[in-house]
Amino acid sequence: MQAAIKPGLTMGLVALAVTYIAYFIDAGLLASGWFALIALVIFFALIIYFGKEYRTELGGFMSFGTAFNFSFISILISGIVSLVGQILLFQVIDPSLPQVLADITFENSIKMMESLGQNPDSLPPDTLDEIRNSTASSFTIGGQVKNFGFALIGYAVIALILAAILKKRDKSLDY
């Protein structure tokens, strides 16, 4: 656990820095799929780097369980730091940002529906309002905390994948 705190804090602060830089460049980037992909690549690169560094500290070998615990706790700490920073961004720094991002996300959803052959005009107005409201609610404090709760499942899956990548067995102990 102790070994995962510093990498988790570092990854969280890097994620916040990337988020805030994107916000200052163009707030619309925060609703972009490309931004999410770039952030994910940076995130994976950092956790693999820190995981390999930790494995080296352990003597070059790490069990799957140790790698999973290190990865999950690091990701969890990073997620908490990011959550706090995003709540500050959305609620304190720029309270109008959630509505801007909700509108962009809604428009992207409509475009995606059109690209898949569905005519959004054929949907009942209540359904469109429900989509718009659920999109907007995901940027509230409650929505962010709820999304973080669901993200824990994703964090566990990511940690399993990373543990499989980071583990290294000492084959000299097999005999």
N, CA and C of each residue as an Amber inpcrd file, in Angstrom:
protein
   525
   0.8300000  -1.2000000   0.0000000   0.0000000   0.0000000   0.0000000
   0.8700000   1.2580000   0.0000000   1.8880000   1.2620000   0.8430000
   2.7550000   2.4420000   0.9340000   3.4150000   2.7610000  -0.4020000
   3.7960000   1.7190000  -1.1210000   4.4820000   1.9210000  -2.4040000
   3.5590000   2.5210000  -3.4520000   2.2600000   2.3600000  -3.2960000
   1.3040000   2.8290000  -4.3060000   0.8640000   4.2720000  -4.0890000
   1.1250000   4.8340000  -2.9370000   0.6420000   6.1800000  -2.6330000
   1.3040000   7.2360000  -3.5130000   2.6250000   7.2320000  -3.5720000
   3.3270000   8.2410000  -4.3660000   2.9760000   8.1460000  -5.8560000
   3.0100000   6.9490000  -6.4630000   2.5990000   6.8630000  -7.8770000
   1.1460000   7.2910000  -8.0780000   0.2660000   6.9260000  -7.1540000
  -1.1350000   7.3100000  -7.2740000  -1.3150000   8.8110000  -7.2430000
  -0.6330000   9.4560000  -6.2980000  -0.7010000  10.9170000  -6.2230000
  -0.1150000  11.5570000  -7.4750000   1.0030000  11.0240000  -7.9410000
   1.6390000  11.5630000  -9.1480000   0.7170000  11.4190000 -10.3570000
   0.1190000  10.2420000 -10.5300000  -0.7700000  10.0370000 -11.6760000
  -2.0060000  10.9310000 -11.5740000  -2.5310000  11.0910000 -10.3750000
  -3.6820000  11.9660000 -10.1870000  -3.3610000  13.4070000 -10.5230000
  -2.1980000  13.8590000 -10.0850000  -1.7980000  15.2420000 -10.3750000
  -1.5120000  15.4400000 -11.8650000  -0.9260000  14.4240000 -12.5090000
  -0.7000000  14.5080000 -13.9560000  -2.0510000  14.5520000 -14.6830000
  -2.9960000  13.7210000 -14.2530000  -4.3250000  13.7270000 -14.8700000
  -4.9930000  15.0880000 -14.6950000  -4.8540000  15.6690000 -13.5160000
  -5.4110000  17.0040000 -13.2840000  -4.7250000  18.0470000 -14.1560000
  -3.4210000  17.9550000 -14.2680000  -2.6880000  18.9170000 -15.0930000
  -3.1540000  18.8280000 -16.5450000  -3.2930000  17.6100000 -17.0560000
  -3.7600000  17.4250000 -18.4360000  -5.1730000  17.9740000 -18.5900000
  -6.0320000  17.7070000 -17.6110000  -7.4110000  18.1970000 -17.6510000
  -7.4490000  19.7190000 -17.6430000  -6.6980000  20.3240000 -16.7610000
  -6.7110000  21.7870000 -16.6530000  -6.0790000  22.4410000 -17.8780000
  -5.0390000  21.8220000 -18.4220000  -4.4250000  22.3660000 -19.6420000
  -5.4350000  22.3120000 -20.7880000  -6.1200000  21.1790000 -20.9190000
  -7.1500000  21.0710000 -21.9660000  -8.2460000  22.0950000 -21.7370000
  -8.6380000  22.3020000 -20.4930000  -9.6770000  23.2940000 -20.1700000
  -9.2340000  24.6950000 -20.5860000  -7.9850000  25.0480000 -20.2870000
  -7.5050000  26.3900000 -20.6160000  -7.3090000  26.5710000 -22.1190000
  -6.9840000  25.5000000 -22.8310000  -6.8490000  25.5950000 -24.2900000
  -8.2250000  25.7470000 -24.9250000  -9.1140000  24.8020000 -24.6150000
 -10.4800000  24.8170000 -25.1450000 -11.3040000  23.8480000 -24.3090000
 -12.2660000  24.3730000 -23.5750000 -13.0680000  23.5450000 -22.6730000
 -13.7620000  22.4050000 -23.4130000 -14.0540000  22.5920000 -24.6830000
 -14.6970000  21.5540000 -25.4740000 -13.8510000  20.2950000 -25.6180000
 -12.5410000  20.4310000 -25.4360000 -11.6630000  19.2650000 -25.5120000
 -12.0200000  18.2310000 -24.4530000 -12.5480000  18.6780000 -23.3210000
 -12.8650000  17.7690000 -22.2300000 -13.9780000  16.7870000 -22.6030000
 -14.7670000  17.1120000 -23.6080000 -15.8360000  16.2270000 -24.0690000
 -15.4230000  15.4530000 -25.3220000 -14.1650000  15.5560000 -25.7010000
 -13.6660000  14.9230000 -26.9170000 -13.2250000  13.4850000 -26.6550000
 -13.5210000  12.6210000 -27.5780000 -13.0570000  11.2480000 -27.4890000
 -11.5440000  11.1580000 -27.6080000 -10.9630000  12.0420000 -28.4050000
  -9.5090000  12.0660000 -28.5650000  -8.8170000  12.4230000 -27.2630000
  -9.3920000  13.3670000 -26.5430000  -8.8160000  13.7520000 -25.2480000
  -8.8340000  12.5590000 -24.2990000  -9.9490000  11.8550000 -24.2600000
 -10.0620000  10.6870000 -23.3830000  -9.0470000   9.6190000 -23.7650000
  -8.8480000   9.4120000 -25.0660000  -7.8880000   8.4150000 -25.5290000
  -6.4570000   8.8000000 -25.1540000  -6.1080000  10.0590000 -25.3600000
  -4.7630000  10.5300000 -25.0120000  -4.5360000  10.4090000 -23.5030000
  -5.5340000  10.7890000 -22.7110000  -5.4210000  10.6890000 -21.2520000
  -5.2420000   9.2310000 -20.8290000  -5.9490000   8.3160000 -21.4880000
  -5.8390000   6.8960000 -21.1670000  -4.4490000   6.3590000 -21.4910000
  -3.8870000   6.7680000 -22.6160000  -2.5420000   6.3280000 -22.9990000
  -1.5110000   6.8400000 -21.9810000  -1.6290000   8.0970000 -21.6030000
  -0.7140000   8.6610000 -20.6040000  -0.8500000   7.8990000 -19.2910000
  -2.0860000   7.6250000 -18.9060000  -2.3710000   6.9150000 -17.6660000
  -1.7220000   5.5270000 -17.6650000  -1.9330000   4.7500000 -18.7510000
  -1.3420000   3.4200000 -18.8380000   0.1820000   3.4850000 -18.8310000
   0.7460000   4.4330000 -19.5470000   2.2060000   4.5570000 -19.5880000
   2.7600000   4.8320000 -18.1920000   2.0950000   5.7110000 -17.4550000
   2.5800000   6.0370000 -16.1110000   2.4680000   4.8540000 -15.1570000
   1.3470000   4.1620000 -15.1660000   1.1920000   3.0530000 -14.2230000
   2.1430000   1.9070000 -14.5600000   2.3920000   1.6730000 -15.8420000
   3.3690000   0.6350000 -16.2080000   4.7710000   1.0640000 -15.7860000
   5.0880000   2.3200000 -15.9950000   6.4000000   2.8300000 -15.5650000
   6.5790000   2.6610000 -14.0620000   5.5940000   3.1380000 -13.2860000
   5.6970000   3.0410000 -11.8350000   5.6780000   1.5870000 -11.3620000
   4.9190000   0.7430000 -12.0500000   4.8750000  -0.6720000 -11.6970000
   6.2090000  -1.3580000 -11.9210000   6.8450000  -1.0500000 -13.0340000
   8.1650000  -1.6380000 -13.3070000   9.2000000  -1.1180000 -12.3230000
   9.0820000   0.1430000 -11.9730000   9.9910000   0.7240000 -10.9770000
   9.8250000   0.0110000  -9.6280000   8.5820000  -0.2370000  -9.2420000
   8.3120000  -0.9260000  -7.9790000   8.8100000  -2.3720000  -8.0350000
   8.6150000  -3.0290000  -9.1730000   9.1000000  -4.4080000  -9.3250000
  10.6130000  -4.4460000  -9.1730000  11.3010000  -3.4500000  -9.7060000
  12.7580000  -3.3720000  -9.5590000  13.1370000  -3.2010000  -8.0900000
  12.3900000  -2.3720000  -7.3740000  12.6470000  -2.1900000  -5.9380000
  12.4770000  -3.4980000  -5.1680000  11.5830000  -4.3530000  -5.6480000
  11.3440000  -5.6330000  -4.9800000  12.3600000  -6.7000000  -5.3760000
  13.3290000  -6.3580000  -6.1800000  14.3450000  -7.3140000  -6.5820000
  14.1430000  -7.8720000  -7.9780000  13.2680000  -7.2540000  -8.7490000
  13.0650000  -7.6700000 -10.1320000  11.9240000  -8.6420000 -10.3360000
  11.2830000  -9.0600000  -9.2450000  10.1790000 -10.0150000  -9.3570000
   8.9830000  -9.5020000  -8.5660000   7.7960000  -9.8240000  -9.0760000
   6.5820000  -9.4000000  -8.3970000   5.4740000 -10.3970000  -8.7320000
   4.7630000 -10.8280000  -7.7110000   3.6630000 -11.7630000  -7.9350000
   2.4700000 -11.0310000  -8.5430000   1.5460000 -11.8050000  -9.1000000
   0.3430000 -11.2280000  -9.6880000  -0.4420000 -10.4580000  -8.6250000
  -0.5790000 -11.0290000  -7.4340000  -1.3350000 -10.3830000  -6.3550000
  -0.7200000  -9.0590000  -5.9420000   0.5800000  -9.0320000  -5.8110000
   1.2680000  -7.7890000  -5.4460000   1.1060000  -6.7530000  -6.5460000
   1.2390000  -7.1950000  -7.7910000   1.0820000  -6.2760000  -8.9230000
  -0.3420000  -5.7380000  -8.9900000  -1.3340000  -6.6000000  -8.7250000
  -2.7240000  -6.1480000  -8.7320000  -2.9640000  -5.1270000  -7.6260000
  -2.5240000  -5.4360000  -6.4110000  -2.7210000  -4.5040000  -5.2920000
  -2.0480000  -3.1610000  -5.5600000  -0.8190000  -3.1970000  -6.0440000
  -0.1060000  -1.9630000  -6.3540000  -0.8660000  -1.1620000  -7.4100000
  -1.2790000  -1.8330000  -8.4800000  -1.9730000  -1.1430000  -9.5740000
  -3.3080000  -0.5840000  -9.1150000  -4.1040000  -1.4020000  -8.4240000
  -5.4340000  -0.9580000  -8.0240000  -5.3660000   0.2080000  -7.0420000
  -4.4920000   0.1260000  -6.0670000  -4.3950000   1.2080000  -5.0740000
  -3.8670000   2.4780000  -5.7320000  -2.9010000   2.3490000  -6.6310000
  -2.3970000   3.5270000  -7.3470000  -3.4990000   4.1760000  -8.1730000
  -4.2630000   3.3480000  -8.8890000  -5.3470000   3.8710000  -9.7250000
  -6.4340000   4.4940000  -8.8530000  -6.7320000   3.8640000  -7.7220000
  -7.7510000   4.3860000  -6.8120000  -7.3520000   5.7580000  -6.2690000
  -6.1270000   5.8920000  -5.8260000  -5.6440000   7.1780000  -5.3210000
  -5.6650000   8.2240000  -6.4300000  -5.2130000   7.8390000  -7.6080000
  -5.2480000   8.7480000  -8.7540000  -6.6710000   9.1890000  -9.0580000
  -7.6010000   8.2520000  -9.0070000  -8.9960000   8.5720000  -9.2670000
  -9.5770000   9.5380000  -8.2450000  -9.2070000   9.3600000  -6.9880000
  -9.7000000  10.2620000  -5.9380000  -9.1530000  11.6710000  -6.1480000
  -7.8610000  11.7680000  -6.4550000  -7.2570000  13.0790000  -6.7220000
  -7.9310000  13.7430000  -7.9170000  -8.1490000  12.9750000  -8.9730000
  -8.8070000  13.5090000 -10.1670000 -10.2340000  13.9410000  -9.8650000
 -10.9450000  13.1520000  -9.0840000 -12.3270000  13.4770000  -8.7250000
 -12.3940000  14.7990000  -7.9790000 -11.5330000  14.9720000  -6.9950000
 -11.5150000  16.2220000  -6.2290000 -11.1780000  17.4010000  -7.1400000
 -10.1950000  17.2330000  -8.0070000  -9.8120000  18.3050000  -8.9230000
 -10.9110000  18.6440000  -9.9150000 -11.6360000  17.6420000 -10.3930000
 -12.7230000  17.9040000 -11.3310000 -13.9130000  18.5520000 -10.6400000
 -14.1820000  18.1450000  -9.4130000 -15.2630000  18.8000000  -8.6660000
 -14.9170000  20.2770000  -8.4730000 -13.6700000  20.5630000  -8.1460000
 -13.2450000  21.9650000  -8.0220000 -13.4190000  22.7050000  -9.3420000
 -13.0300000  22.0740000 -10.4320000 -13.1460000  22.7040000 -11.7500000
 -14.6070000  22.9770000 -12.0990000 -15.4520000  21.9730000 -11.9150000
 -16.8500000  22.0920000 -12.3350000 -17.7150000  22.9060000 -11.3880000
 -17.3650000  22.9520000 -10.1050000 -18.2430000  23.5980000  -9.1340000
 -17.7160000  24.9420000  -8.6350000 -16.3950000  25.1170000  -8.6320000
 -15.8180000  26.3370000  -8.0670000 -15.2030000  27.2280000  -9.1400000
 -14.3140000  26.6790000  -9.9310000 -13.5750000  27.4660000 -10.9110000
 -14.4790000  27.9420000 -12.0390000 -15.2660000  27.0190000 -12.6080000
 -16.1400000  27.3700000 -13.7310000 -17.4670000  26.6300000 -13.6090000
 -18.4020000  27.1680000 -12.8260000 -19.6860000  26.4920000 -12.6310000
 -20.5200000  26.3750000 -13.9080000 -20.2060000  27.1370000 -14.9460000
 -20.9540000  27.0210000 -16.2010000 -20.4160000  25.8810000 -17.0800000
 -19.2430000  25.3720000 -16.7610000 -18.6130000  24.3220000 -17.5710000
 -19.4410000  23.0470000 -17.6640000 -20.0720000  22.5730000 -16.5920000
 -20.8640000  21.3460000 -16.7340000 -21.9520000  21.4550000 -17.8070000
 -22.6050000  22.5870000 -17.8960000 -23.6560000  22.7450000 -18.9060000
 -23.0580000  22.7710000 -20.3060000 -21.9200000  23.4360000 -20.4640000
 -21.2440000  23.4750000 -21.7670000 -20.8610000  22.0550000 -22.1990000
 -20.2590000  21.2870000 -21.2820000 -19.8500000  19.9230000 -21.6050000
 -21.0570000  19.0190000 -21.8380000 -22.1200000  19.2370000 -21.0760000
 -23.3420000  18.4450000 -21.2780000 -23.9210000  18.7050000 -22.6650000
 -23.9220000  19.9540000 -23.0900000 -24.4370000  20.2870000 -24.4240000
 -23.5830000  19.6490000 -25.5220000 -22.2690000  19.7300000 -25.3640000
 -21.3680000  19.1370000 -26.3590000 -21.5480000  17.6200000 -26.3940000
 -21.6400000  17.0120000 -25.2240000 -21.8180000  15.5600000 -25.1500000
 -23.1440000  15.1450000 -25.7670000 -24.1910000  15.9270000 -25.5090000
 -25.5060000  15.6340000 -26.0960000 -25.4450000  15.7280000 -27.6150000
 -24.8170000  16.7800000 -28.1270000 -24.6800000  16.9400000 -29.5740000
 -23.8860000  15.7860000 -30.1810000 -22.8240000  15.3560000 -29.4860000
 -22.0380000  14.2160000 -29.9730000 -22.8740000  12.9390000 -29.9850000
 -23.7350000  12.7810000 -28.9940000 -24.6150000  11.6070000 -28.9470000
 -25.5840000  11.6170000 -30.1260000 -26.1240000  12.7760000 -30.4210000
 -27.0430000  12.9000000 -31.5590000 -26.3120000  12.5770000 -32.8670000
 -25.1000000  13.0970000 -33.0240000 -24.3190000  12.8170000 -34.2290000
 -24.0170000  11.3260000 -34.3570000 -23.7170000  10.6830000 -33.2250000
 -23.4240000   9.2590000 -33.2530000 -24.6760000   8.4770000 -33.6620000
 -25.8240000   8.8780000 -33.1340000 -27.0750000   8.2140000 -33.5100000
 -27.3040000   8.3330000 -35.0110000 -27.0520000   9.5280000 -35.5500000
 -27.2270000   9.7470000 -36.9830000 -26.2530000   8.8930000 -37.7920000
 -25.0170000   8.7870000 -37.3140000 -24.0230000   8.0010000 -38.0420000
 -24.3610000   6.5140000 -38.0300000 -25.1360000   6.0790000 -37.0340000
 -25.5530000   4.6850000 -36.9630000 -26.8750000   4.4400000 -37.6780000
 -27.3870000   5.4820000 -38.3350000 -28.5850000   5.3220000 -39.1380000
 -29.8910000   5.6580000 -38.4370000 -29.8290000   6.1090000 -37.2100000
 -31.0570000   6.4680000 -36.4820000 -31.3200000   7.9580000 -36.6690000
 -32.5540000   8.2840000 -36.9110000 -32.9500000   9.6810000 -37.0430000
 -33.3880000  10.1910000 -35.6690000 -32.6290000  11.0990000 -35.0700000
 -32.9890000  11.6020000 -33.7430000 -34.3630000  12.2800000 -33.7220000
 -34.7870000  12.8000000 -34.8690000 -36.0940000  13.4540000 -34.9320000
 -37.2300000  12.4540000 -34.7450000 -36.9430000  11.1660000 -34.9820000
 -37.9790000  10.1480000 -34.8180000 -38.1900000   9.7680000 -33.3590000
 -37.2540000  10.1850000 -32.4950000 -37.4020000   9.8910000 -31.0730000
 -38.4180000  10.8340000 -30.4430000 -39.1800000  10.3360000 -29.4720000
 -40.1120000  11.2190000 -28.7730000 -39.3440000  12.3240000 -28.0430000
 -39.9170000  13.5150000 -27.9470000 -39.2410000  14.6230000 -27.2500000
 -38.8730000  14.2730000 -25.8060000 -39.6880000  13.4500000 -25.1600000
 -39.3850000  13.0520000 -23.7810000 -38.0840000  12.2680000 -23.7080000
 -37.8450000  11.4170000 -24.6980000 -36.6180000  10.6220000 -24.7310000
 -35.4060000  11.5230000 -24.9230000 -35.5200000  12.4900000 -25.8220000
 -34.4080000  13.4370000 -26.0270000 -34.1510000  14.2450000 -24.7660000
 -35.2250000  14.6650000 -24.0840000 -35.0590000  15.4070000 -22.8290000
 -34.3990000  14.5410000 -21.7610000 -34.7610000  13.2770000 -21.7320000
 -34.1620000  12.3620000 -20.7580000 -32.6700000  12.1850000 -21.0270000
 -32.3150000  12.0570000 -22.3070000 -30.8930000  11.9350000 -22.6690000
 -30.1490000  13.2060000 -22.2660000 -30.7430000  14.3490000 -22.5710000
 -30.1140000  15.6310000 -22.2340000 -29.9440000  15.7720000 -20.7100000
 -30.9660000  15.4200000 -19.9500000 -30.9060000  15.5450000 -18.4870000
 -29.9180000  14.5730000 -17.8620000 -29.8780000  13.3400000 -18.3740000
 -28.9200000  12.3790000 -17.8120000 -27.4880000  12.7860000 -18.1370000
 -27.2930000  13.3790000 -19.3000000 -25.9620000  13.8730000 -19.6630000
 -25.5550000  15.0070000 -18.7290000 -26.4680000  15.9380000 -18.4890000
 -26.1780000  17.0720000 -17.6090000 -25.9500000  16.6190000 -16.1720000
 -26.7060000  15.6160000 -15.7200000 -26.5700000  15.1800000 -14.3250000
 -25.2370000  14.4920000 -14.0550000 -24.5810000  13.9890000 -15.0980000
 -23.2910000  13.3290000 -14.8780000 -22.1880000  14.3170000 -14.5080000
 -22.4410000  15.6090000 -14.6940000 -21.4320000  16.6170000 -14.3500000
 -21.7110000  17.2820000 -13.0000000 -22.7640000  16.8720000 -12.2920000
 -23.0230000  17.3910000 -10.9470000 -22.1090000  16.6730000  -9.9610000
 -22.0360000  17.1670000  -8.7410000 -21.2050000  16.4950000  -7.7330000
 -21.6920000  15.0630000  -7.5310000 -23.0070000  14.9050000  -7.3730000
 -23.5540000  13.5610000  -7.1970000 -23.2730000  12.6660000  -8.3880000
 -23.3940000  13.2180000  -9.5850000 -23.1120000  12.4490000 -10.7930000
 -21.6520000  12.0500000 -10.8850000 -20.7730000  12.9540000 -10.5000000
 -19.3480000  12.6420000 -10.5420000 -18.9980000  11.5520000  -9.5300000
 -19.5750000  11.6450000  -8.3350000 -19.3080000  10.6230000  -7.3160000
 -19.8770000   9.2750000  -7.7700000 -21.0800000   9.2850000  -8.3380000
 -21.6910000   8.0490000  -8.8430000 -20.8360000   7.4630000  -9.9620000
 -20.3740000   8.2960000 -10.8810000 -19.5110000   7.8150000 -11.9590000
 -18.2130000   7.2370000 -11.4070000 -17.6930000   7.8460000 -10.3420000
 -16.4800000   7.3320000  -9.7070000 -16.7490000   5.9390000  -9.1300000
 -17.9280000   5.7600000  -8.5360000 -18.2930000   4.4460000  -8.0130000
 -18.3110000   3.3890000  -9.1080000 -18.8940000   3.7320000 -10.2620000
 -18.8920000   2.7930000 -11.3870000 -17.4800000   2.6050000 -11.9360000
 -16.6870000   3.6540000 -11.8600000 -15.3130000   3.5730000 -12.3670000
 -14.4760000   2.5870000 -11.5530000 -14.8450000   2.3540000 -10.3010000
 -14.0990000   1.3960000  -9.4820000 -14.0730000   0.0180000 -10.1360000
 -15.1640000  -0.3460000 -10.7910000 -15.1970000  -1.6250000 -11.5010000
 -14.1820000  -1.6000000 -12.6430000 -14.1780000  -0.4980000 -13.3830000
 -13.1950000  -0.3430000 -14.4580000 -11.7770000  -0.3370000 -13.9300000
 -11.5700000   0.3050000 -12.7810000 -10.2400000   0.3300000 -12.1670000
  -9.7740000  -1.0910000 -11.8490000 -10.6850000  -1.9150000 -11.3450000
 -10.3170000  -3.2940000 -11.0130000  -9.9260000  -4.0660000 -12.2640000
 -10.6740000  -3.8870000 -13.3410000 -10.3580000  -4.5720000 -14.6040000
  -9.0020000  -4.1000000 -15.1310000  -8.7850000  -2.7880000 -15.1000000
  -7.4990000  -2.2380000 -15.5580000  -6.3650000  -2.7780000 -14.6950000
  -6.5880000  -2.8410000 -13.3780000  -5.5530000  -3.3560000 -12.4730000
  -5.2510000  -4.8260000 -12.7680000  -6.2630000  -5.6060000 -13.1330000
  -6.0260000  -7.0060000 -13.5030000  -5.1470000  -7.1010000 -14.7470000
  -5.4490000  -6.2710000 -15.7320000  -4.6530000  -6.2610000 -16.9640000
  -3.2180000  -5.8320000 -16.6640000  -3.0920000  -4.7740000 -15.8730000
  -1.7520000  -4.2900000 -15.5270000  -0.9840000  -5.3070000 -14.6960000
  -1.6690000  -6.0010000 -13.7980000  -1.0050000  -7.0240000 -12.9900000
  -0.4510000  -8.1310000 -13.8780000  -1.2100000  -8.4930000 -14.9080000
  -0.7280000  -9.5160000 -15.8380000   0.5070000  -9.0300000 -16.5930000
   0.5560000  -7.7290000 -16.8750000   1.7090000  -7.1530000 -17.5770000
   2.9070000  -7.0320000 -16.6500000   2.6810000  -6.6300000 -15.4020000
   3.7640000  -6.3000000 -14.4790000   4.3400000  -7.4970000 -13.7260000
   3.5800000  -8.5570000 -13.5880000   4.0630000  -9.6800000 -12.7850000
   5.2960000 -10.2980000 -13.4420000   6.1590000 -10.7810000 -12.6020000
   7.3370000 -11.4810000 -13.1020000   7.7380000 -12.4760000 -12.0240000
   7.7740000 -13.7370000 -12.4260000   8.0340000 -14.8210000 -11.4920000
   9.5140000 -15.1530000 -11.4900000  10.0510000 -15.4530000 -10.3280000
  11.4350000 -15.8820000 -10.1940000  11.4800000 -17.3780000 -10.5130000
  11.9320000 -17.7000000 -11.7220000  11.9230000 -19.0880000 -12.1760000
  12.9820000 -19.9330000 -11.4700000  13.9360000 -19.2880000 -10.8040000
  14.9580000 -20.0510000 -10.0950000  14.3820000 -20.7360000  -8.8570000
  13.2090000 -20.2980000  -8.4100000  12.5660000 -20.9060000  -7.2550000
  11.7280000 -22.1220000  -7.6250000  11.6290000 -22.4510000  -8.9110000
  10.8120000 -23.5770000  -9.3740000  11.4420000 -24.9240000  -9.0350000
  12.7220000 -24.9460000  -8.7200000  13.3920000 -26.2450000  -8.4900000
  13.5680000 -26.5260000  -7.0410000
